Amino acid sequence: MIRLIAIVEKKFGLSKNGKIPWEFEEDRAFFQKLTRNSAVIMGKNTFFSHENFPLKDRINCVITKTDIPNAICFSTLEEAVKTYPDAWIIGGAQLYNYALQKNLIDEAIITQVNQEHDADTFLNTEYSKNFDRELIIKKNNYSVWKWRKRSEPQKGNQPRERYLKEANSPT
């Protein structure tokens, strides 16, 4: 199963000048838990954007035309997912949007921060109509959505959404 994992702001912004414009410790722990002992696929800029790459306890795959020490390099995303059919795509925006456009994603975990930030790269939600979306975590400052690929395309532009009850909401 090919999964995408991302954190976005209210308008699906991903980053500004190649950097995530917020620090969100809860999401970092969630990311670590979900991706540990898995293959993770990323673009070259994502790999070089953080001092913690390569990620410990993961198979680090980078989409690039050049060799990178401590990473398994592939020239295309298709090549990477063929080699690692059970993997997480972890960024950046170009890779996310390409994978969504080419319908390579089976499931996505999207953390959405309930704030707007000055982003210059965005997750293209045009392809979200290919997914059923389920709200799996709802907190005051963020929500986590699980997108699951539909077996049949939906007519119309709106994805089907299912919401979990908030823990504090009356029944």
Coordinates of C-alpha atoms in Angstrom, one line a residue, residues 11-154:
K11 CA -5.6 26.3 3.1
F12 CA -3.5 23.2 2.4
G13 CA -0.2 25.1 2.4
L14 CA 2.8 22.9 3.0
S15 CA 5.8 25.2 3.3
K16 CA 7.3 28.6 2.7
N17 CA 10.7 28.8 0.9
G18 CA 11.2 25.1 1.4
K19 CA 10.6 25.2 5.2
I20 CA 7.6 24.2 7.2
P21 CA 6.5 27.5 8.8
W22 CA 5.4 26.0 12.1
E23 CA 6.7 23.6 14.8
F24 CA 4.2 20.9 15.8
E25 CA 5.6 18.4 18.2
E26 CA 2.4 16.2 18.4
D27 CA 2.4 15.7 14.6
R28 CA 6.2 14.8 14.7
A29 CA 5.5 12.0 17.2
F30 CA 2.5 10.8 15.1
F31 CA 4.7 10.8 12.0
Q32 CA 7.5 8.9 13.8
K33 CA 5.0 6.3 15.1
L34 CA 3.4 5.7 11.7
T35 CA 6.5 5.6 9.5
R36 CA 8.9 3.7 11.8
N37 CA 10.2 0.4 10.3
S38 CA 8.8 1.4 6.9
A39 CA 10.2 2.6 3.6
V40 CA 9.8 6.4 3.2
I41 CA 10.0 8.1 -0.2
M42 CA 10.9 11.7 -0.6
G43 CA 12.3 14.2 -3.0
K44 CA 15.9 15.4 -2.9
N45 CA 15.0 18.8 -1.4
T46 CA 13.1 17.1 1.4
F47 CA 16.1 14.8 2.2
F48 CA 18.4 17.8 2.4
S49 CA 16.0 20.1 4.2
H50 CA 16.4 18.6 7.7
E51 CA 19.4 17.6 9.8
N52 CA 17.6 14.4 10.9
F53 CA 17.8 12.8 7.4
P54 CA 18.3 10.0 6.8
L55 CA 15.6 9.0 9.2
K56 CA 16.5 6.3 11.7
D57 CA 14.6 3.0 11.6
R58 CA 13.4 3.6 8.1
I59 CA 14.4 2.7 4.6
N60 CA 15.2 6.2 3.1
C61 CA 14.3 6.4 -0.6
V62 CA 15.1 9.6 -2.5
I63 CA 13.8 10.5 -6.0
T64 CA 16.8 12.1 -7.7
K65 CA 19.1 11.7 -10.7
T66 CA 22.2 11.7 -8.5
D67 CA 23.5 9.4 -5.9
I68 CA 23.1 10.4 -2.2
P69 CA 25.0 8.7 0.6
N70 CA 22.8 6.9 3.2
A71 CA 19.8 6.8 0.9
I72 CA 18.5 4.5 -1.8
C73 CA 18.1 6.6 -4.9
F74 CA 15.5 6.2 -7.7
S75 CA 15.1 8.3 -10.8
T76 CA 11.3 8.1 -10.7
L77 CA 8.6 7.6 -8.2
E78 CA 7.1 4.7 -10.2
E79 CA 10.5 2.9 -9.8
A80 CA 10.5 3.5 -6.1
V81 CA 6.9 2.2 -5.5
K82 CA 7.6 -0.8 -7.7
T83 CA 10.6 -1.7 -5.5
Y84 CA 8.8 -0.7 -2.2
P85 CA 5.1 -1.3 -2.7
D86 CA 4.4 -0.7 1.0
A87 CA 5.8 2.7 1.6
W88 CA 5.1 6.3 2.8
I89 CA 5.6 9.3 0.6
I90 CA 6.8 12.0 3.0
G91 CA 7.3 15.0 0.7
G92 CA 7.9 17.4 -0.7
A93 CA 5.0 19.2 -2.5
Q94 CA 6.1 18.3 -6.0
L95 CA 6.3 14.6 -5.1
Y96 CA 2.9 14.7 -3.2
N97 CA 1.1 16.4 -6.1
Y98 CA 2.7 14.1 -8.8
A99 CA 1.7 11.0 -6.8
L100 CA -1.9 12.3 -6.4
Q101 CA -2.2 13.3 -10.1
K102 CA -0.9 9.9 -11.2
N103 CA -3.3 8.1 -8.8
L104 CA -0.4 6.3 -7.1
I105 CA -1.7 6.9 -3.5
D106 CA -3.9 4.2 -1.8
E107 CA -4.2 6.1 1.5
A108 CA -3.2 9.5 2.8
I109 CA -2.9 10.8 6.4
I110 CA -3.3 14.6 6.4
T111 CA -2.8 16.6 9.6
Q112 CA -4.4 20.0 9.1
V113 CA -3.4 22.8 11.4
N114 CA -6.3 25.1 12.2
Q115 CA -4.3 28.3 11.3
E116 CA -3.3 30.0 8.1
H117 CA 0.4 30.5 7.4
D118 CA 2.2 32.3 4.6
A119 CA 2.8 29.2 2.5
D120 CA 4.1 29.2 -1.1
T121 CA 3.7 25.5 -1.8
F122 CA 0.4 23.7 -1.5
L123 CA -1.1 20.2 -1.5
N124 CA -3.3 20.1 -4.7
T125 CA -6.7 19.1 -3.4
E126 CA -8.1 18.8 -6.9
Y127 CA -7.4 15.1 -6.7
S128 CA -9.1 14.6 -3.3
K129 CA -12.3 13.7 -5.2
N130 CA -10.6 10.3 -5.8
F131 CA -10.7 9.6 -2.0
D132 CA -13.2 9.0 0.7
R133 CA -12.2 11.2 3.7
E134 CA -12.6 10.3 7.3
L135 CA -11.8 12.6 10.2
I136 CA -9.9 10.4 12.7
I137 CA -8.6 13.0 15.2
K138 CA -10.1 16.3 16.2
K139 CA -8.4 18.7 18.6
N140 CA -8.7 22.4 19.2
N141 CA -5.6 23.3 17.1
Y142 CA -5.6 20.6 14.4
S143 CA -7.4 17.7 12.8
V144 CA -6.2 14.5 11.2
W145 CA -7.9 13.1 8.1
K146 CA -7.5 9.7 6.5
W147 CA -8.1 9.7 2.8
R148 CA -8.8 6.3 1.2
K149 CA -8.7 5.7 -2.5
R150 CA -12.1 4.9 -4.0
S151 CA -12.4 1.8 -6.1
E152 CA -14.7 3.7 -8.5
P153 CA -14.5 7.4 -9.4
Q154 CA -17.1 9.6 -7.8

